């Protein structure tokens, strides 16, 4: 099939490369000329495991190419997948300007019976808006659908090749058949549903996961008060099959490009349809406060941050990505600089772009970042960080080790002669 993916960000490049690997003829389209120049040369503009290899392989086979020209990308496409960004507007609602701009740009070139599919995360009602933007420009017969994306950055290629499910929201059998055919290589359950159900499913999944993180963080706060250990609590509750051992991550709160935005957008969407969105409003507020609440607690327990040298290990929002959108480091570093601490950081992939006021320097190894540190904060569970032997960087001062993701055995850290601080445990 001839497929075009509009937007060559994280979702777009991965989707384009994977659909090409299924034997389709795929074009990736973006308005960002620099991105397209890099992609044409076979270079992925961000770090995502296994993507570079897949991209080069599909380009070499002649299955995948990139362009900035709507005419070239849309003219012959049978399936057009919109995967542009949907950031939150100032009132929290999804800002649809990129989605609607791509609808307007693609319209003049749309071929008869083409299917315009929204993969971007958008609220119910958006496909109707896209269809009406296109219909204002042309009278060609075309179809619309929703195909929400559930991949996780850091394992995006694996997730796209091994999805838990494929959700297709549409109204016509023709569309279900074509989109099912597009995914026929995959062995995942396919959910056929209404367009609004598909869009709600995406927001519901992310909002639920964010709520689950917030819930366990609240429980971790209580454990710190009463001497319980959050990891023991998780183990104990996890044997209940209704709850499970998976996806319990007490820590600094959720970040990244999706959870914070999707929680806010679902809460804002609730308000637009006359509901309060109270639970999600609260989840958002609790999560925003969490990192600062913990930083204050860590300061009290370690003797304060002023004039201290602090090593921050992990700058991305999670391991295996260089994405720093809503990453804890982007809040921690300005906070520590403001407290007159000297920050030394390390990340295997992410590059921190310091604010003018940041008292911060990034280094290229854990050893260098930890040099002369009073406090070491293990912020992201990159394998290289959690497997590191911190006895190698122990100096003669009193030092605190802050395990922001509960990845270290407290006894081991204490044996290295650090004061240990974790989450939800004393
Ligand atoms: N990143 C994730 O992990 C993830 C996972 C699931 C769903 N999503 C959703 O997928 C969508 C895309 O997310 P992303 O992280 O890939 O975004 P991104 O910001 O990485 O990429 C978006 C791309 O769209 C391009 N673009 C903007 N306007 C355009 C236009 N008019 N025509 C062509 N290209 C245009 C931008 O230049 C950019 O390259 C969002 O709705 C997001 O919520 C993201």
Tab-separated table of C-alpha atoms and ligand atoms in Angstrom:
chain	number	residue	atom	x	y	z
A	1	UNK	CA	0.000	0.000	0.000
A	2	UNK	CA	1.052	3.592	-0.492
A	3	UNK	CA	1.227	5.256	2.907
A	4	UNK	CA	2.175	8.805	3.914
A	5	UNK	CA	2.980	9.797	7.473
A	6	UNK	CA	2.636	13.511	8.225
A	7	UNK	CA	4.973	14.673	11.017
A	8	UNK	CA	8.351	13.001	11.397
A	9	UNK	CA	8.720	13.301	15.173
A	10	UNK	CA	9.065	10.343	17.536
A	11	UNK	CA	5.795	8.755	16.488
A	12	UNK	CA	6.022	9.641	12.787
A	13	UNK	CA	9.511	8.299	12.062
A	14	UNK	CA	8.914	5.066	13.976
A	15	UNK	CA	5.533	4.499	12.289
A	16	UNK	CA	6.912	5.302	8.828
A	17	UNK	CA	9.879	2.916	9.236
A	18	UNK	CA	7.726	0.114	10.649
A	19	UNK	CA	5.007	0.425	7.964
A	20	UNK	CA	7.803	0.351	5.340
A	21	UNK	CA	9.185	-2.824	6.950
A	22	UNK	CA	5.765	-4.460	6.326
A	23	UNK	CA	6.388	-4.000	2.566
A	24	UNK	CA	4.437	-0.770	2.074
A	25	UNK	CA	5.689	2.169	0.025
A	26	UNK	CA	6.004	4.916	2.650
A	27	UNK	CA	6.688	8.648	2.522
A	28	UNK	CA	7.449	10.658	5.674
A	29	UNK	CA	6.467	14.340	5.403
A	30	UNK	CA	7.426	17.255	7.636
A	31	UNK	CA	7.506	21.047	7.373
A	32	UNK	CA	10.821	21.067	9.242
A	33	UNK	CA	13.405	21.142	6.452
A	34	UNK	CA	16.345	20.363	8.740
A	35	UNK	CA	14.663	17.222	10.023
A	36	UNK	CA	13.880	16.058	6.504
A	37	UNK	CA	17.460	16.737	5.340
A	38	UNK	CA	18.791	14.542	8.150
A	39	UNK	CA	16.227	11.800	7.508
A	40	UNK	CA	16.996	11.811	3.779
A	41	UNK	CA	20.624	11.129	4.722
A	42	UNK	CA	19.458	8.221	6.903
A	43	UNK	CA	19.994	10.049	10.198
A	44	UNK	CA	17.356	9.956	12.957
A	45	UNK	CA	17.167	13.430	14.567
A	46	UNK	CA	16.737	11.936	18.075
A	47	UNK	CA	17.863	8.844	19.961
A	48	UNK	CA	15.572	5.823	19.867
A	49	UNK	CA	16.964	2.264	20.140
A	50	UNK	CA	16.902	0.199	16.890
A	51	UNK	CA	15.382	3.016	14.826
A	52	UNK	CA	18.517	4.094	12.948
A	53	UNK	CA	19.103	0.548	11.653
A	54	UNK	CA	15.471	0.096	10.616
A	55	UNK	CA	15.429	3.454	8.841
A	56	UNK	CA	18.611	2.742	6.833
A	57	UNK	CA	17.376	-0.744	5.948
A	58	UNK	CA	14.041	0.509	4.591
A	59	UNK	CA	15.653	3.417	2.725
A	60	UNK	CA	18.144	1.014	1.105
A	61	UNK	CA	15.245	-1.211	0.002
A	62	UNK	CA	13.582	1.834	-1.570
A	63	UNK	CA	10.516	1.431	0.671
A	64	UNK	CA	10.886	4.671	2.620
A	65	UNK	CA	11.606	8.240	1.624
A	66	UNK	CA	11.108	11.709	3.058
A	67	UNK	CA	9.930	15.038	1.708
A	68	UNK	CA	8.676	18.489	2.667
A	69	UNK	CA	6.312	18.574	-0.329
A	70	UNK	CA	2.635	17.903	0.385
A	71	UNK	CA	1.975	17.456	-3.322
A	72	UNK	CA	4.610	14.742	-3.650
A	73	UNK	CA	3.572	13.001	-0.421
A	74	UNK	CA	-0.218	13.031	-0.848
A	75	UNK	CA	-0.794	12.673	-4.610
A	76	UNK	CA	-0.747	8.891	-4.690
A	77	UNK	CA	-1.222	8.001	-1.023
A	78	UNK	CA	-3.998	5.540	-0.168
A	79	UNK	CA	-3.533	6.019	3.576
A	80	UNK	CA	-2.451	9.338	5.102
A	81	UNK	CA	-1.497	9.206	8.750
A	82	UNK	CA	-1.413	12.470	10.688
A	83	UNK	CA	1.206	12.197	13.475
A	84	UNK	CA	1.945	15.859	14.231
A	85	UNK	CA	2.246	17.260	17.758
A	86	UNK	CA	-0.767	18.164	19.909
A	87	UNK	CA	0.664	20.250	22.770
A	88	UNK	CA	-1.634	21.584	25.480
A	89	UNK	CA	-2.938	25.117	24.938
A	90	UNK	CA	-2.825	27.600	27.848
A	91	UNK	CA	-6.279	26.439	29.077
A	92	UNK	CA	-5.097	22.798	29.070
A	93	UNK	CA	-7.071	21.729	25.992
A	94	UNK	CA	-5.278	20.003	23.109
A	95	UNK	CA	-3.971	22.608	20.688
A	96	UNK	CA	-5.070	21.262	17.316
A	97	UNK	CA	-3.336	23.879	15.169
A	98	UNK	CA	-0.793	21.445	13.694
A	99	UNK	CA	-3.444	18.796	13.011
A	100	UNK	CA	-5.759	21.276	11.297
A	101	UNK	CA	-2.875	22.882	9.357
A	102	UNK	CA	-1.866	19.493	7.981
A	103	UNK	CA	-5.507	18.792	6.995
A	104	UNK	CA	-5.598	22.083	5.128
A	105	UNK	CA	-2.276	21.413	3.371
A	106	UNK	CA	-3.083	17.848	2.322
A	107	UNK	CA	-6.602	18.574	1.027
A	108	UNK	CA	-5.767	19.820	-2.511
A	109	UNK	CA	-3.804	16.676	-3.356
A	110	UNK	CA	-6.078	14.016	-1.870
A	111	UNK	CA	-6.838	11.146	-4.198
A	112	UNK	CA	-10.266	9.496	-4.549
A	113	UNK	CA	-11.055	7.082	-1.661
A	114	UNK	CA	-7.921	7.966	0.312
A	115	UNK	CA	-8.170	7.438	4.071
A	116	UNK	CA	-7.097	10.291	6.356
A	117	UNK	CA	-6.107	8.771	9.684
A	118	UNK	CA	-5.385	10.664	12.902
A	119	UNK	CA	-2.628	9.012	14.943
A	120	UNK	CA	-1.894	12.112	17.035
A	121	UNK	CA	-3.551	12.135	20.463
A	122	UNK	CA	-6.691	14.245	20.021
A	123	UNK	CA	-10.037	14.640	21.806
A	124	UNK	CA	-13.363	13.428	20.411
A	125	UNK	CA	-14.678	15.823	17.789
A	126	UNK	CA	-11.277	16.331	16.117
A	127	UNK	CA	-11.797	13.986	13.170
A	128	UNK	CA	-15.006	15.851	12.332
A	129	UNK	CA	-13.026	19.137	12.336
A	130	UNK	CA	-10.345	17.627	10.062
A	131	UNK	CA	-13.001	16.313	7.671
A	132	UNK	CA	-14.745	19.662	7.487
A	133	UNK	CA	-11.425	21.513	6.825
A	134	UNK	CA	-10.785	19.145	3.900
A	135	UNK	CA	-14.354	19.329	2.593
A	136	UNK	CA	-14.149	23.117	2.469
A	137	UNK	CA	-11.379	22.723	-0.122
A	138	UNK	CA	-12.367	19.723	-2.232
A	139	UNK	CA	-15.295	17.505	-3.190
A	140	UNK	CA	-13.231	14.331	-3.749
A	141	UNK	CA	-14.612	11.308	-1.848
A	142	UNK	CA	-12.365	10.335	1.053
A	143	UNK	CA	-12.606	8.580	4.421
A	144	UNK	CA	-11.537	9.423	7.969
A	145	UNK	CA	-10.338	7.286	10.881
A	146	UNK	CA	-8.675	7.362	14.279
A	147	UNK	CA	-5.679	5.115	14.970
A	148	UNK	CA	-4.282	6.163	18.355
A	149	UNK	CA	-0.653	5.407	19.117
A	150	UNK	CA	0.392	3.630	22.329
A	151	UNK	CA	4.186	3.282	21.806
A	152	UNK	CA	6.595	4.260	24.569
A	153	UNK	CA	9.703	6.299	23.816
A	154	UNK	CA	12.785	4.226	24.600
A	155	UNK	CA	11.167	1.057	23.265
A	156	UNK	CA	9.186	2.577	20.397
A	157	UNK	CA	10.320	0.201	17.637
A	158	UNK	CA	9.743	-2.854	19.818
A	159	UNK	CA	6.333	-1.539	20.911
A	160	UNK	CA	5.260	-0.811	17.341
A	161	UNK	CA	6.273	-4.291	16.213
A	162	UNK	CA	4.749	-5.921	19.317
A	163	UNK	CA	1.722	-3.813	20.291
A	164	UNK	CA	-0.660	-4.950	23.037
A	165	UNK	CA	-3.519	-4.003	20.703
A	166	UNK	CA	-4.377	-1.956	17.644
A	167	UNK	CA	-7.327	0.354	18.040
A	168	UNK	CA	-9.159	1.440	14.894
A	169	UNK	CA	-11.926	3.996	15.233
A	170	UNK	CA	-13.984	4.374	12.053
A	171	UNK	CA	-17.470	4.245	10.557
A	172	UNK	CA	-16.958	2.317	7.315
A	173	UNK	CA	-16.134	-1.348	6.663
A	174	UNK	CA	-13.824	-0.218	3.845
A	175	UNK	CA	-11.703	1.703	6.381
A	176	UNK	CA	-11.616	-1.142	8.933
A	177	UNK	CA	-10.545	-3.575	6.192
A	178	UNK	CA	-7.791	-1.320	4.819
A	179	UNK	CA	-6.374	-0.394	8.227
A	180	UNK	CA	-6.513	-3.994	9.390
A	181	UNK	CA	-4.628	-4.979	6.239
A	182	UNK	CA	-1.997	-2.341	7.040
A	183	UNK	CA	-1.334	-4.120	10.356
A	184	UNK	CA	-1.799	-7.706	9.185
A	185	UNK	CA	1.873	-8.596	9.895
A	186	UNK	CA	1.267	-8.000	13.611
A	187	UNK	CA	-0.140	-10.585	15.984
A	188	UNK	CA	-2.074	-8.185	18.178
A	189	UNK	CA	-5.781	-8.017	18.945
A	190	UNK	CA	-7.517	-5.420	16.788
A	191	UNK	CA	-10.258	-3.357	18.426
A	192	UNK	CA	-12.803	-1.983	15.955
A	193	UNK	CA	-14.720	0.848	17.542
A	194	UNK	CA	-16.329	4.237	17.138
A	195	UNK	CA	-13.984	7.130	16.393
A	196	UNK	CA	-14.747	8.775	19.754
A	197	UNK	CA	-14.067	5.498	21.601
A	198	UNK	CA	-10.627	5.210	19.991
A	199	UNK	CA	-9.778	8.788	20.973
A	200	UNK	CA	-11.079	8.266	24.523
A	201	UNK	CA	-9.111	4.987	24.797
A	202	UNK	CA	-5.811	6.822	24.242
A	203	UNK	CA	-6.485	9.548	26.823
A	204	UNK	CA	-7.920	7.009	29.264
A	205	UNK	CA	-4.860	4.734	29.058
A	206	UNK	CA	-2.369	7.536	29.708
A	207	UNK	CA	-4.483	9.235	32.379
A	208	UNK	CA	-4.952	5.931	34.180
A	209	UNK	CA	-1.198	5.205	34.162
A	210	UNK	CA	-0.442	8.736	35.395
A	211	UNK	CA	-3.056	8.326	38.137
A	212	UNK	CA	-1.528	4.984	39.134
A	213	UNK	CA	1.897	6.651	39.491
A	214	UNK	CA	0.374	9.499	41.497
A	215	UNK	CA	-1.505	7.064	43.716
A	216	UNK	CA	1.600	5.061	44.635
A	217	UNK	CA	3.518	8.294	45.237
A	218	UNK	CA	0.855	9.330	47.753
A	219	UNK	CA	1.205	5.936	49.458
A	220	UNK	CA	5.017	6.387	49.450
A	221	UNK	CA	4.559	9.683	51.346
A	222	UNK	CA	2.654	7.813	54.061
A	223	UNK	CA	5.302	5.079	54.253
A	224	UNK	CA	7.923	7.741	54.938
A	225	UNK	CA	5.858	8.901	57.932
A	226	UNK	CA	5.293	5.515	59.531
A	227	UNK	CA	8.395	3.456	58.733
A	228	UNK	CA	6.737	1.162	56.171
A	229	UNK	CA	8.710	0.393	52.996
A	230	UNK	CA	6.877	1.191	49.746
A	231	UNK	CA	8.607	-1.669	47.887
A	232	UNK	CA	7.307	-4.158	50.489
A	233	UNK	CA	3.830	-2.645	50.222
A	234	UNK	CA	3.907	-2.973	46.410
A	235	UNK	CA	4.981	-6.602	46.678
A	236	UNK	CA	2.206	-7.335	49.157
A	237	UNK	CA	-0.591	-5.680	47.145
A	238	UNK	CA	0.699	-6.988	43.814
A	239	UNK	CA	-0.258	-10.592	44.570
A	240	UNK	CA	-3.865	-9.472	44.327
A	241	UNK	CA	-4.681	-10.307	40.706
A	242	UNK	CA	-6.916	-7.253	40.441
A	243	UNK	CA	-3.887	-5.072	41.208
A	244	UNK	CA	-0.758	-6.850	39.894
A	245	UNK	CA	2.989	-6.293	40.479
A	246	UNK	CA	3.491	-4.308	37.285
A	247	UNK	CA	3.634	-0.589	36.667
A	248	UNK	CA	4.248	0.653	40.196
A	249	UNK	CA	6.901	3.343	39.985
A	250	UNK	CA	7.219	5.453	43.130
A	251	UNK	CA	9.519	8.337	42.298
A	252	UNK	CA	9.699	12.018	41.460
A	253	UNK	CA	6.369	11.964	39.592
A	254	UNK	CA	5.572	11.326	35.961
A	255	UNK	CA	7.123	13.402	33.144
A	256	UNK	CA	7.729	13.141	29.416
A	257	UNK	CA	5.894	14.505	26.420
A	258	UNK	CA	2.675	12.544	26.945
A	259	UNK	CA	1.437	11.895	30.506
A	260	UNK	CA	1.475	15.501	31.799
A	261	UNK	CA	-0.141	16.796	28.619
A	262	UNK	CA	-2.701	14.005	28.246
A	263	UNK	CA	-3.885	14.279	31.875
A	264	UNK	CA	-4.281	18.051	31.467
A	265	UNK	CA	-6.029	17.649	28.113
A	266	UNK	CA	-8.526	15.055	29.388
A	267	UNK	CA	-9.270	17.254	32.419
A	268	UNK	CA	-9.761	20.277	30.151
A	269	UNK	CA	-11.880	18.237	27.750
A	270	UNK	CA	-14.082	17.243	30.748
A	271	UNK	CA	-14.712	20.915	31.462
A	272	UNK	CA	-15.678	21.608	27.843
A	273	UNK	CA	-18.433	18.973	28.089
A	274	UNK	CA	-19.754	20.203	31.450
A	275	UNK	CA	-17.896	17.773	33.735
A	276	UNK	CA	-15.506	18.884	36.470
A	277	UNK	CA	-12.487	16.709	35.629
A	278	UNK	CA	-11.730	16.935	39.373
A	279	UNK	CA	-9.811	13.687	39.771
A	280	UNK	CA	-7.489	14.502	36.865
A	281	UNK	CA	-7.112	18.155	37.936
A	282	UNK	CA	-5.896	16.878	41.293
A	283	UNK	CA	-3.569	14.282	39.723
A	284	UNK	CA	-2.010	17.054	37.643
A	285	UNK	CA	-1.583	19.381	40.653
A	286	UNK	CA	-0.175	16.653	42.920
A	287	UNK	CA	2.300	15.620	40.235
A	288	UNK	CA	3.443	19.205	39.606
A	289	UNK	CA	4.123	19.723	43.341
A	290	UNK	CA	5.720	16.368	43.922
A	291	UNK	CA	9.240	17.037	42.730
A	292	UNK	CA	9.536	20.250	44.776
A	293	UNK	CA	8.066	18.592	47.856
A	294	UNK	CA	10.696	15.848	47.561
A	295	UNK	CA	13.546	18.272	46.866
A	296	UNK	CA	12.648	20.158	50.073
A	297	UNK	CA	12.550	16.883	52.014
A	298	UNK	CA	15.901	15.757	50.567
A	299	UNK	CA	17.404	19.146	51.481
A	300	UNK	CA	16.242	18.776	55.095
A	301	UNK	CA	17.510	15.210	55.365
A	302	UNK	CA	20.902	15.850	53.776
A	303	UNK	CA	21.729	19.129	55.554
A	304	UNK	CA	20.674	21.565	52.788
A	305	UNK	CA	21.753	22.249	49.211
A	306	UNK	CA	23.371	25.701	49.624
A	307	UNK	CA	26.984	25.739	48.340
A	308	UNK	CA	26.924	21.953	47.909
A	309	UNK	CA	28.274	20.158	44.856
A	310	UNK	CA	25.483	17.958	43.529
A	311	UNK	CA	25.803	15.277	40.846
A	312	UNK	CA	22.654	14.721	38.778
A	313	UNK	CA	22.740	11.374	37.007
A	314	UNK	CA	20.142	11.117	34.243
A	315	UNK	CA	18.763	14.114	32.333
A	316	UNK	CA	16.231	12.525	29.965
A	317	UNK	CA	12.669	11.911	31.181
A	318	UNK	CA	13.328	8.168	31.283
A	319	UNK	CA	16.014	5.678	30.183
A	320	UNK	CA	16.791	4.869	26.522
A	321	UNK	CA	15.703	8.216	25.145
A	322	UNK	CA	17.295	11.659	24.801
A	323	UNK	CA	13.888	13.327	25.136
A	324	UNK	CA	13.907	15.894	27.937
A	325	UNK	CA	10.338	17.157	27.559
A	326	UNK	CA	9.000	17.529	31.160
A	327	UNK	CA	12.030	15.601	32.459
A	328	UNK	CA	12.709	15.837	36.233
A	329	UNK	CA	16.180	17.266	35.466
A	330	UNK	CA	14.608	20.366	33.877
A	331	UNK	CA	13.041	21.183	37.257
A	332	UNK	CA	15.780	19.878	39.563
A	333	UNK	CA	18.695	21.777	37.987
A	334	UNK	CA	17.108	25.276	38.082
A	335	UNK	CA	15.853	24.546	41.644
A	336	UNK	CA	19.335	23.557	42.855
A	337	UNK	CA	20.998	26.470	41.040
A	338	UNK	CA	18.556	28.804	42.715
A	339	UNK	CA	19.621	27.331	46.078
A	340	UNK	CA	23.259	28.191	45.177
A	341	UNK	CA	24.298	24.587	44.683
A	342	UNK	CA	26.903	23.676	42.068
A	343	UNK	CA	25.410	21.082	39.709
A	344	UNK	CA	27.447	18.524	37.758
A	345	UNK	CA	25.410	16.266	35.497
A	346	UNK	CA	25.721	13.214	33.306
A	347	UNK	CA	23.434	11.464	30.829
A	348	UNK	CA	24.358	8.802	28.262
A	349	UNK	CA	22.293	10.511	25.514
A	350	UNK	CA	20.439	13.690	26.542
A	351	UNK	CA	22.088	17.104	26.245
A	352	UNK	CA	20.934	19.672	28.788
A	353	UNK	CA	20.469	23.179	27.458
A	354	UNK	CA	21.240	25.273	30.551
A	355	UNK	CA	19.291	28.387	31.484
A	356	UNK	CA	21.407	31.519	31.874
A	357	UNK	CA	20.890	31.307	35.645
A	358	UNK	CA	21.880	27.635	35.929
A	359	UNK	CA	25.001	26.930	37.903
A	360	UNK	CA	25.488	23.725	35.972
A	361	UNK	CA	27.994	21.792	33.918
A	362	UNK	CA	27.397	18.563	32.007
A	363	UNK	CA	30.126	15.900	31.891
A	364	UNK	CA	30.696	12.862	29.726
A	365	UNK	CA	31.061	10.228	32.454
A	366	UNK	CA	29.543	9.289	35.802
A	367	UNK	CA	33.005	9.533	37.401
A	368	UNK	CA	33.496	13.158	36.274
A	369	UNK	CA	29.973	14.219	37.297
A	370	UNK	CA	30.475	12.727	40.774
A	371	UNK	CA	33.853	14.393	41.324
A	372	UNK	CA	33.910	16.160	44.687
A	373	UNK	CA	30.120	15.707	45.064
A	374	UNK	CA	28.430	16.198	48.427
A	375	UNK	CA	25.219	14.718	47.068
A	376	UNK	CA	24.684	12.225	44.246
A	377	UNK	CA	21.164	12.046	42.814
A	378	UNK	CA	20.394	8.979	40.661
A	379	UNK	CA	17.478	10.536	38.764
A	380	UNK	CA	16.973	8.194	35.787
A	381	UNK	CA	17.393	4.421	35.759
A	382	UNK	CA	19.691	4.184	32.731
A	383	UNK	CA	21.306	0.689	32.941
A	384	UNK	CA	24.760	2.317	33.052
A	385	UNK	CA	23.757	4.351	36.112
A	386	UNK	CA	22.028	1.635	38.116
A	387	UNK	CA	24.833	-0.874	37.510
A	388	UNK	CA	27.600	1.592	38.461
A	389	UNK	CA	29.773	0.834	41.488
A	390	UNK	CA	29.548	4.098	43.443
A	391	UNK	CA	32.247	2.985	45.873
A	392	UNK	CA	34.622	4.067	43.044
A	393	UNK	CA	33.599	7.720	43.393
A	394	UNK	CA	33.290	7.867	47.197
A	395	UNK	CA	35.389	10.695	48.592
A	396	UNK	CA	36.410	11.500	52.161
A	397	UNK	CA	33.491	13.850	52.902
A	398	UNK	CA	30.110	12.986	54.330
A	399	UNK	CA	28.117	12.189	51.155
A	400	UNK	CA	24.428	11.576	50.506
A	401	UNK	CA	23.139	9.253	47.799
A	402	UNK	CA	19.577	9.988	46.661
A	403	UNK	CA	17.961	7.050	44.886
A	404	UNK	CA	15.108	8.810	43.067
A	405	UNK	CA	13.830	5.620	41.395
A	406	UNK	CA	14.395	3.084	44.224
A	407	UNK	CA	16.842	1.151	42.035
A	408	UNK	CA	19.601	0.598	44.596
A	409	UNK	CA	19.798	-1.719	47.569
A	410	UNK	CA	19.959	0.702	50.544
A	411	UNK	CA	22.303	-1.607	52.478
A	412	UNK	CA	24.755	-1.715	49.567
A	413	UNK	CA	24.757	2.081	49.313
A	414	UNK	CA	25.273	2.400	53.082
A	415	UNK	CA	28.160	-0.091	52.850
A	416	UNK	CA	29.750	2.275	50.328
A	417	UNK	CA	29.620	4.793	53.244
A	418	UNK	CA	26.911	7.068	51.797
A	419	UNK	CA	23.871	8.365	53.645
A	420	UNK	CA	21.017	6.689	51.682
A	421	UNK	CA	17.754	8.471	50.833
A	422	UNK	CA	15.097	6.714	48.760
A	423	UNK	CA	11.400	7.121	48.009
A	424	UNK	CA	8.768	5.796	50.407
A	425	UNK	CA	11.228	4.226	52.797
A	426	UNK	CA	13.465	5.408	55.621
B	1	LIG	N1	6.107	10.755	21.782
B	1	LIG	C1	5.410	9.738	22.251
B	1	LIG	O1	5.899	8.910	23.025
B	1	LIG	C2	3.962	9.545	21.833
B	1	LIG	C3	3.337	8.328	22.080
B	1	LIG	C4	2.005	8.159	21.679
B	1	LIG	C5	1.324	9.213	21.101
B	1	LIG	N2	1.951	10.404	20.899
B	1	LIG	C6	1.209	11.479	20.236
B	1	LIG	O2	1.642	11.520	18.878
B	1	LIG	C7	1.656	12.883	18.401
B	1	LIG	C8	3.052	13.227	17.904
B	1	LIG	O3	3.944	13.168	19.004
B	1	LIG	P1	5.525	13.235	18.793
B	1	LIG	O4	6.133	13.048	20.127
B	1	LIG	O5	5.913	12.356	17.671
B	1	LIG	O6	5.660	14.770	18.333
B	1	LIG	P2	6.972	15.537	17.868
B	1	LIG	O7	6.848	16.909	18.410
B	1	LIG	O8	8.193	14.730	18.142
B	1	LIG	O9	6.814	15.589	16.267
B	1	LIG	C9	5.798	16.273	15.616
B	1	LIG	C10	6.284	16.603	14.200
B	1	LIG	O10	5.215	17.184	13.456
B	1	LIG	C11	5.768	18.155	12.586
B	1	LIG	N3	4.731	19.050	12.111
B	1	LIG	C12	4.073	20.030	12.777
B	1	LIG	N4	3.176	20.629	11.969
B	1	LIG	C13	3.253	20.026	10.770
B	1	LIG	C14	2.563	20.172	9.534
B	1	LIG	N5	1.597	21.103	9.395
B	1	LIG	N6	2.894	19.380	8.509
B	1	LIG	C15	3.861	18.441	8.633
B	1	LIG	N7	4.539	18.234	9.777
B	1	LIG	C16	4.242	19.020	10.830
B	1	LIG	C17	6.822	18.834	13.429
B	1	LIG	O11	7.751	19.537	12.635
B	1	LIG	C18	7.433	17.635	14.171
B	1	LIG	O12	8.527	17.090	13.449
B	1	LIG	C19	1.173	13.735	19.583
B	1	LIG	O13	-0.210	13.912	19.462
B	1	LIG	C20	1.477	12.865	20.799
B	1	LIG	O14	0.620	13.145	21.878
B	1	LIG	C21	3.257	10.595	21.239
